[in-house]
Coordinates of C-alpha atoms and ligand atoms in Angstrom, one line a residue:
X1 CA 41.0 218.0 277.3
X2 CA 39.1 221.3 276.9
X3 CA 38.4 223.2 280.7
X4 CA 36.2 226.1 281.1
X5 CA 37.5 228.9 282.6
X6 CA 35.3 232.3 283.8
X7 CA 37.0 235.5 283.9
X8 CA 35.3 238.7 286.0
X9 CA 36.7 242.1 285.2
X10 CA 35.7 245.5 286.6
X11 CA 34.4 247.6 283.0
X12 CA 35.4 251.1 282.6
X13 CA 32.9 252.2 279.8
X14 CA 32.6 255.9 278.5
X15 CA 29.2 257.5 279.7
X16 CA 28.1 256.6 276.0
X17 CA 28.9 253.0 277.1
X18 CA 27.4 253.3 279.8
X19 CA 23.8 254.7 278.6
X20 CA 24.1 251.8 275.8
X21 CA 24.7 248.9 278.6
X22 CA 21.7 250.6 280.8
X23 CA 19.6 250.2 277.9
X24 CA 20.6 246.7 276.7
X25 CA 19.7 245.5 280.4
X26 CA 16.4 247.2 280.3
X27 CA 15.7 245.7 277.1
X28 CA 16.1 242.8 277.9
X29 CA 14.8 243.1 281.5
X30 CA 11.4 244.4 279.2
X31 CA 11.8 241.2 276.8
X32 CA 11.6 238.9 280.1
X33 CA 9.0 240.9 282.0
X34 CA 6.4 240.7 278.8
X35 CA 7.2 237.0 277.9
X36 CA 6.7 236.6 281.9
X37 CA 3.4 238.2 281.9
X38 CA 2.3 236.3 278.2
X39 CA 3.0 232.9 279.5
X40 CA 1.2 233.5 283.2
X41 CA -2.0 234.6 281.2
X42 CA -1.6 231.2 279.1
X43 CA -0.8 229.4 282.1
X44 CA -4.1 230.8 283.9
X45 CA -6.3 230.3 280.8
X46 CA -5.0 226.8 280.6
X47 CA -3.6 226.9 276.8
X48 CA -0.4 225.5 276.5
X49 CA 3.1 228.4 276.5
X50 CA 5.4 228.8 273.9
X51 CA 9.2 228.1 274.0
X52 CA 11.9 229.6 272.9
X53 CA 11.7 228.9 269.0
X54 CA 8.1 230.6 269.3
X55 CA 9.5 232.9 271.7
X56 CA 12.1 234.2 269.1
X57 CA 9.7 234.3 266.3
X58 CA 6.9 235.8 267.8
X59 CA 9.7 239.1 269.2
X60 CA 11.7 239.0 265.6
X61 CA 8.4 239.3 263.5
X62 CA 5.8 241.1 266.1
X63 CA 7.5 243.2 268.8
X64 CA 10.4 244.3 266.9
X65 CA 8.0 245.5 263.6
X66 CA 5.2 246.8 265.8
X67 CA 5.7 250.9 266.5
X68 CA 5.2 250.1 270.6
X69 CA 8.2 247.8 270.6
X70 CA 10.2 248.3 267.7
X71 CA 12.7 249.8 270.3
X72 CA 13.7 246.5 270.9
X73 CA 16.0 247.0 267.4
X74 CA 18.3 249.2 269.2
X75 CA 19.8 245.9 271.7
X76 CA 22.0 243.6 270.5
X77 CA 19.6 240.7 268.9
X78 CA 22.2 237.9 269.9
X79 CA 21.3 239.4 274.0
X80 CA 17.9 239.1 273.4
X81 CA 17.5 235.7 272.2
X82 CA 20.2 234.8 275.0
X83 CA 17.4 236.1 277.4
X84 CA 14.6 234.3 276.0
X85 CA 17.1 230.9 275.9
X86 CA 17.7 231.5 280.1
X87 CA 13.6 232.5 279.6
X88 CA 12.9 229.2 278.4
X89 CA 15.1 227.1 280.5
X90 CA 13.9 228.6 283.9
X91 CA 10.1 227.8 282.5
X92 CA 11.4 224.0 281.6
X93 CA 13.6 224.1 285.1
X94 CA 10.0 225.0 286.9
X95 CA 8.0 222.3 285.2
X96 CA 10.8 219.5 286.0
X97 CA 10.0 217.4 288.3
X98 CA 13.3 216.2 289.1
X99 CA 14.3 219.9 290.6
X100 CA 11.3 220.2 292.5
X101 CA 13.1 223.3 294.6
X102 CA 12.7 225.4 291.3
X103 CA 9.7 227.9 291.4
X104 CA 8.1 229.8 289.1
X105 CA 10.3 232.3 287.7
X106 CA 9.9 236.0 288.9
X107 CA 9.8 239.1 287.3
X108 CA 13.0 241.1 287.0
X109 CA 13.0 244.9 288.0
X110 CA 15.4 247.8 287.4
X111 CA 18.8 247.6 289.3
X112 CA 18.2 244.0 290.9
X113 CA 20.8 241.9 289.3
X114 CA 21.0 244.3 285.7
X115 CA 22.8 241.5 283.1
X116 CA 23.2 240.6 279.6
X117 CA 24.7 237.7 277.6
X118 CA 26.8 238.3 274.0
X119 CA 27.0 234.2 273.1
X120 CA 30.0 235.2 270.7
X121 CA 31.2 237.7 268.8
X122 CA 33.7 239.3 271.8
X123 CA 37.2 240.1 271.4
X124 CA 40.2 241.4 273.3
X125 CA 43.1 243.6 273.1
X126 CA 45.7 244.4 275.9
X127 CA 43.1 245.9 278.5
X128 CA 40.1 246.3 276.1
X129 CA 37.3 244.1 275.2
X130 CA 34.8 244.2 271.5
X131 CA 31.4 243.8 272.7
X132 CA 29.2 244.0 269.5
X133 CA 27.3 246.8 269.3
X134 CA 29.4 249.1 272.4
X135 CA 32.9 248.3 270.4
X136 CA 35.4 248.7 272.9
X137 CA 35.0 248.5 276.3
X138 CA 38.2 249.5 278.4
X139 CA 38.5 246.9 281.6
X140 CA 40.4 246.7 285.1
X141 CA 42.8 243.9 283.7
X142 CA 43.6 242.5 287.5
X143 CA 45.1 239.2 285.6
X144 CA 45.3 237.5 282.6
X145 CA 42.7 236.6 279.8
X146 CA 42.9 233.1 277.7
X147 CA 42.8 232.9 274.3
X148 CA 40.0 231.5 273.1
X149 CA 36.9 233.6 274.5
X150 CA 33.5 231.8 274.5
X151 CA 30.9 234.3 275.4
X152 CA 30.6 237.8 277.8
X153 CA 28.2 238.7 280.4
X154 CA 28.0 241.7 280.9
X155 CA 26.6 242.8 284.3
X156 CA 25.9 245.8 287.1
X157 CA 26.4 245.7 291.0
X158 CA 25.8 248.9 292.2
X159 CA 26.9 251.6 290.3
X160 CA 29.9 249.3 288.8
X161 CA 29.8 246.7 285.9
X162 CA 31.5 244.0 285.0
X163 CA 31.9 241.9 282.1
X164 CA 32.4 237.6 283.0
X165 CA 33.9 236.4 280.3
X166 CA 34.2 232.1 279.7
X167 CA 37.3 231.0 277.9
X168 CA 37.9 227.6 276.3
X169 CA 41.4 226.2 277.6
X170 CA 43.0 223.3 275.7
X171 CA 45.0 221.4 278.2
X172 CA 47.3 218.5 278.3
X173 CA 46.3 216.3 281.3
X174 CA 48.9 216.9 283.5
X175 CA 49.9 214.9 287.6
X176 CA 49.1 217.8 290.5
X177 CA 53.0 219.3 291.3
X178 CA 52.9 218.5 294.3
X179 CA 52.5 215.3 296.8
X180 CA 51.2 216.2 300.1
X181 CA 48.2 216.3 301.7
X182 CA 46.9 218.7 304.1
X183 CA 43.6 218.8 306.2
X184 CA 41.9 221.7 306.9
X185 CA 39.3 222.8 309.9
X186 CA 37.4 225.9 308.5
X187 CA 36.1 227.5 311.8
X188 CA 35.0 231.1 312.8
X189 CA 37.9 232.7 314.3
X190 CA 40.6 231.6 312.1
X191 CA 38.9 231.0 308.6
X192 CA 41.1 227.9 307.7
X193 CA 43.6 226.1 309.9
X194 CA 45.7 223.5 308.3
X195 CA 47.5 220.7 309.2
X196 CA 50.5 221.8 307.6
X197 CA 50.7 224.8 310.2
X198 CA 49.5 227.5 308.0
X199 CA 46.2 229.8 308.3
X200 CA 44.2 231.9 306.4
X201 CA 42.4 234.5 308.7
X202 CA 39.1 234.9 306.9
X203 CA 37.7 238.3 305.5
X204 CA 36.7 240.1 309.0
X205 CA 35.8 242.9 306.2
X206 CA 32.1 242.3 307.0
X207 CA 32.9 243.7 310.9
X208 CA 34.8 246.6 309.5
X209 CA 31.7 248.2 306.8
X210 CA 29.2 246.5 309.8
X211 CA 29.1 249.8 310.9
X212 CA 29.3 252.1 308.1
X213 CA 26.3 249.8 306.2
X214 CA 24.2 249.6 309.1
X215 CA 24.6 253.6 309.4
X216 CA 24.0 253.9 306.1
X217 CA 21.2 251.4 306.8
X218 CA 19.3 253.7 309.2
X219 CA 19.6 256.5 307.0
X220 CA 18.1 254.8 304.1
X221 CA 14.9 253.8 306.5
X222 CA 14.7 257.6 307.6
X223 CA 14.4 258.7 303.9
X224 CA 10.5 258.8 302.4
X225 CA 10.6 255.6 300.6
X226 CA 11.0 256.3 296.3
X227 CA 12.1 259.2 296.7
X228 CA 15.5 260.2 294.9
X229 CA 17.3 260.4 298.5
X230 CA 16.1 257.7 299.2
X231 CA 16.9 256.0 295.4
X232 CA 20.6 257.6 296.1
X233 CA 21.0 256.5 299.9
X234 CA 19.9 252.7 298.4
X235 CA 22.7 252.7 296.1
X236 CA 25.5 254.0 298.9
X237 CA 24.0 250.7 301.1
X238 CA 24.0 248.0 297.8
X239 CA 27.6 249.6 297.2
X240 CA 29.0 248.7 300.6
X241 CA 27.6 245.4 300.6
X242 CA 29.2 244.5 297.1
X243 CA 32.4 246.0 298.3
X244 CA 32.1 243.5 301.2
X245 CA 31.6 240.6 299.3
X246 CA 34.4 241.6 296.8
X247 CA 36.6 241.7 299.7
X248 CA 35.4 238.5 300.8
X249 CA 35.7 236.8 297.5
X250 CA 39.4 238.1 297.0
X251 CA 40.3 237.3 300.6
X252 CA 38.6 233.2 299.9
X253 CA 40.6 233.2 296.3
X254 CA 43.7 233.8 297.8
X255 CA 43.5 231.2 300.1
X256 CA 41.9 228.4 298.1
X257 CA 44.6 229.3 295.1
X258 CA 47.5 228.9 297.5
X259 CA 46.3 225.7 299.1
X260 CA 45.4 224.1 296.0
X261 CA 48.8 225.1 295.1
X262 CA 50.9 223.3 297.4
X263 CA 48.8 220.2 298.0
X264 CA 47.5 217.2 295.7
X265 CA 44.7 216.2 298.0
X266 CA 42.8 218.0 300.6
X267 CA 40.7 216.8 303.3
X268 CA 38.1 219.2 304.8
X269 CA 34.8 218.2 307.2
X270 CA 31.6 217.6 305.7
X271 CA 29.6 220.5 307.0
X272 CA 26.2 221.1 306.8
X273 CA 26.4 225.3 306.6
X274 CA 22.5 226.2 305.5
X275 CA 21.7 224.0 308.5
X276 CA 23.8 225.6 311.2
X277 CA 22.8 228.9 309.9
X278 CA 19.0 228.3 310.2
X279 CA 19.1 226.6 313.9
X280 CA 19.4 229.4 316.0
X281 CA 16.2 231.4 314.9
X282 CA 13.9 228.6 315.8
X283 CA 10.3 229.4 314.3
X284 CA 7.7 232.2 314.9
X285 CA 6.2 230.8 317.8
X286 CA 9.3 229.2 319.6
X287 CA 12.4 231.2 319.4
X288 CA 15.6 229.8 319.9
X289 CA 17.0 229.5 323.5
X290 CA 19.7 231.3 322.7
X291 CA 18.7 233.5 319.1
X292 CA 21.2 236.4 320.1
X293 CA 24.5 234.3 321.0
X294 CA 24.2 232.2 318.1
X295 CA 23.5 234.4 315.5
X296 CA 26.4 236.4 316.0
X297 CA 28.4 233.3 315.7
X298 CA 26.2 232.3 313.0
X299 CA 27.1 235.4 311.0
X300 CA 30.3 234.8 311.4
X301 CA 30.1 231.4 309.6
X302 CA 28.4 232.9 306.4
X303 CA 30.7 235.6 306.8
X304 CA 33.2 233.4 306.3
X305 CA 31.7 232.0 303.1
X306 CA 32.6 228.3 304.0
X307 CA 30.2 227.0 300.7
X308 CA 32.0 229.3 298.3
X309 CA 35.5 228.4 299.9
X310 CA 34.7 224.7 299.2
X311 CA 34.1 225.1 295.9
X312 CA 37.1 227.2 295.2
X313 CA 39.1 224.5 296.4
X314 CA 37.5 222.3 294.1
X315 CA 37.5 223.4 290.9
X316 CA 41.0 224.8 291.7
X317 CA 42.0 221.0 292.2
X318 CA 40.0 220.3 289.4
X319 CA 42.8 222.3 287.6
X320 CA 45.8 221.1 289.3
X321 CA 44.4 217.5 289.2
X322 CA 44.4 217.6 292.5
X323 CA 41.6 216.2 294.4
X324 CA 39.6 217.2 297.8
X325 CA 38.2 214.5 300.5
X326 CA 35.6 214.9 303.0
X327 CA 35.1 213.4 306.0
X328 CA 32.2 212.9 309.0
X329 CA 32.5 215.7 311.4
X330 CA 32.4 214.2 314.2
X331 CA 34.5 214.5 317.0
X332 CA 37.4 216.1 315.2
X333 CA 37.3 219.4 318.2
X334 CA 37.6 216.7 320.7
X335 CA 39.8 214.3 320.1
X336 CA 44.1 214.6 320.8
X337 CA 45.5 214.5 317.3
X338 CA 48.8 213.1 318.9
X339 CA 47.6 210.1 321.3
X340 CA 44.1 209.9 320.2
X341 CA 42.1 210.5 323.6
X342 CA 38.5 211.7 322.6
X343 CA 36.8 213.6 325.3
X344 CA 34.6 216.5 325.7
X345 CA 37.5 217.7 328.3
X346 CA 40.0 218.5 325.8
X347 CA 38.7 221.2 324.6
X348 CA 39.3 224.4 326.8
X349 CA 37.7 226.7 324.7
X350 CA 36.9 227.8 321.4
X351 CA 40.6 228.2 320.6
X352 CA 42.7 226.1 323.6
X353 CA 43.0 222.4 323.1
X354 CA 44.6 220.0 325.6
X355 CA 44.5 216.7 326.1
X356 CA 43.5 215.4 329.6
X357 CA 45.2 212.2 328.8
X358 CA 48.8 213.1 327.2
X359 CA 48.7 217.0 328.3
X360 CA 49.5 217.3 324.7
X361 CA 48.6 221.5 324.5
X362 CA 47.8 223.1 320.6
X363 CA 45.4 225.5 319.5
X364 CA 42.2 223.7 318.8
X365 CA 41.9 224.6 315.2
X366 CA 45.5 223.2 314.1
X367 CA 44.8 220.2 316.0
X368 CA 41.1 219.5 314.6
X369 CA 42.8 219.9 311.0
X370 CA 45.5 217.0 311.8
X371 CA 42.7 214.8 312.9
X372 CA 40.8 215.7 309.6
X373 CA 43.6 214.9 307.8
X374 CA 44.3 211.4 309.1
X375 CA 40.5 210.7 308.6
X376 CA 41.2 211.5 305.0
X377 CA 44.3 208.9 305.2
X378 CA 41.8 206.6 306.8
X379 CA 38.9 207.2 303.8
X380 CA 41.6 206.8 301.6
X381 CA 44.0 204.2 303.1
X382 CA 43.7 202.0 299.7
X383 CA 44.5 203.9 296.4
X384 CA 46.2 206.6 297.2
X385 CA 49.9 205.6 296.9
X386 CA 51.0 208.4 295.2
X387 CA 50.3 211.0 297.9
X388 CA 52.7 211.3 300.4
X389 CA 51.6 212.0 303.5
X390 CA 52.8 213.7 306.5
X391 CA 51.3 215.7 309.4
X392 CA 54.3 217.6 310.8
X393 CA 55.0 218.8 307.2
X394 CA 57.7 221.8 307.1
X395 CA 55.5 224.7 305.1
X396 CA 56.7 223.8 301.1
X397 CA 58.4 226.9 299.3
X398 CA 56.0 228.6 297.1
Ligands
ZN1 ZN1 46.6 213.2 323.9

């Protein structure tokens, strides 16, 4: 069985590098923009656009030869067509009517999401990497590259890049190590409580920069707009918002690696996240009752990245051959995970469980990711020999 496998390293290019990579984005940023504009003329004149074949053609034997764009020799070729390919699909992507969510697609500008894509031709060595046309590239190696390396992106978030690289992994099909199962509650104070007794405090890194970016914030709007304070300034505030998602991200891989790790199946709620994120604002003419309470909490919640921590955990399974279970959310914060009494009662707080009925005391979080977990057992009661499960597990040895 062949996986795919992405890679994301932090590039440390000379400055030579570095003026070649600004230019291979802009050229291909300029490739998009003009094929943008061509095929929104068409579109408006009613004649029917070109795709990608004609796309290709039309740069190779036009742009490149004419003296306004024979610039366009100095990127990579291989990039270039990559960028009329992701051209060409975001076109057939807005026309389908099976996606009808995808718009139009927009014009790219300088420093929003910089990126290119070498298809093949990369190599590495120890903590280098061959891009054609930069040669090599040195790279924060924070772990291990595969073998067999499919293609490179190579792309800027603030004043950093990085390079994604997607490796080809032969793999023998192979049982998950371990047996258990384990249920997990992702809520706002404690990221992930799990039924096995272990938590993962989520990245609180947002609360930490929250000051320094919304003080770098007000700066930025004091600055006359364009201007190169101001162009500086805007970089300091996209750099502490990258650092905070890189923070996040680690802080959500961590977690996600280490349960997928020690568990074959996992069982998490079914949560709708872009709908509990919206309800608070209300719309323009009736605000929410309470806006200000809830979008704090609300914060939190993205904060917490619950939609990237799910999928984490399931491609990590993926892996493994593990697998992850959802289940309804309902009632899981009320009900007593040891006799089963569901009441509204039970719950003290937003950490303190207790039941009225048993007096059985546990904070809320470990005791709503028990019940998730026997709903798993319950969704999965046939067919599921193998796993063993238990609720009072002992935390396995790593
Ligand atoms: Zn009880």
């Amino acid at each position: 069985m062949i996986i795919r496998k992405g890679f994301k390293y932090r590039l440390e290019p000379s400055a030579a590098q570095r003026a070649d990579m600004v230019m291979f984005a802009g050229h291909n940023r300029a490739v998009w923009n003009k094929d943008l504009a061509l095929t929104k003329d068409r579109l408006e004149r009613k004649i029917p656009i070109s795709w990608y074949h004609e796309l290709n053609w039309n740069m190779t034997n036009f742009w490149k030869k004419s003296d306004e764009m024979n610039w366009l020799n100095d990127a990579p070729s291989q990039c270039l067509q990559q960028t009329l390919k992701q051209f060409d699909r975001a076109m057939r992507d807005c026309f389908d009517k099976n996606q009808p969510n995808k718009r139009m697609p927009r014009f790219k500008k300088k420093g929003v999401k910089d990126s290119f894509l070498f298809p093949q031709g990369i190599s590495f060595e120890g903590n280098r990497i061959k891009l054609p046309k930069l040669g090599w590239v040195k790279f924060r190696k924070s772990r291990d590259l595969e073998e067999k390396l499919k293609s490179a992106t190579v792309s800027r978030n603030g004043k950093h890049w990085f390079v994604s690289i997607l490796c080809e992994i032969e793999v023998a099909e192979p049982v998950h190590t371990s047996n258990t199962a384990v249920g997990i509650d992702r809520g706002v104070a404690i990221m992930a409580a799990c039924s096995d007794g272990r938590e993962y405090i989520g990245a609180k890194a947002f609360k930490k920069h929250e000051k320094k970016l919304a003080r770098a914030g007000r700066l930025l709007a004091r600055k006359v707009k364009f201007s190169n304070n101001w162009q500086k300034q805007k970089e300091k505030v996209q750099n502490i918002h990258s650092k905070i998602a890189n923070i996040r991200k680690d802080a959500l891989h961590k977690a996600s690696t280490d349960i997928s790790k020690n568990h074959a199946m996992i069982v998490m709620e079914k949560l709708g996240v872009s709908r509990m994120s919206k309800s608070a604002k209300g719309n323009s003419e009736k605000h929410g009752s309470n806006v200000k309470a809830k979008s704090g909490l609300n914060k939190s919640i993205l904060d917490a990245g619950w939609a990237m921590f799910a999928a984490m955990l399931e491609y990590k399974q993926a892996w493994l051959r593990g697998m992850v279970e959802y289940v309804p959310a309902a009632y899981t914060s009320q009900r007593c995970s040891e006799c089963g009494h569901t009441v509204k009662a039970n719950r003290l707080s937003q950490s303190k469980f207790q039941c009225v009925q048993c007096n059985h005391a546990e904070n809320a979080d470990f005791n709503a990711a028990k019940n998730i977990l026997a709903a798993g057992h319950a969704v999965l009661a046939c067919g599921v020999g193998a796993v063993v499960t238990t609720m009072k597990q002992e935390p396995l040895a790593v």
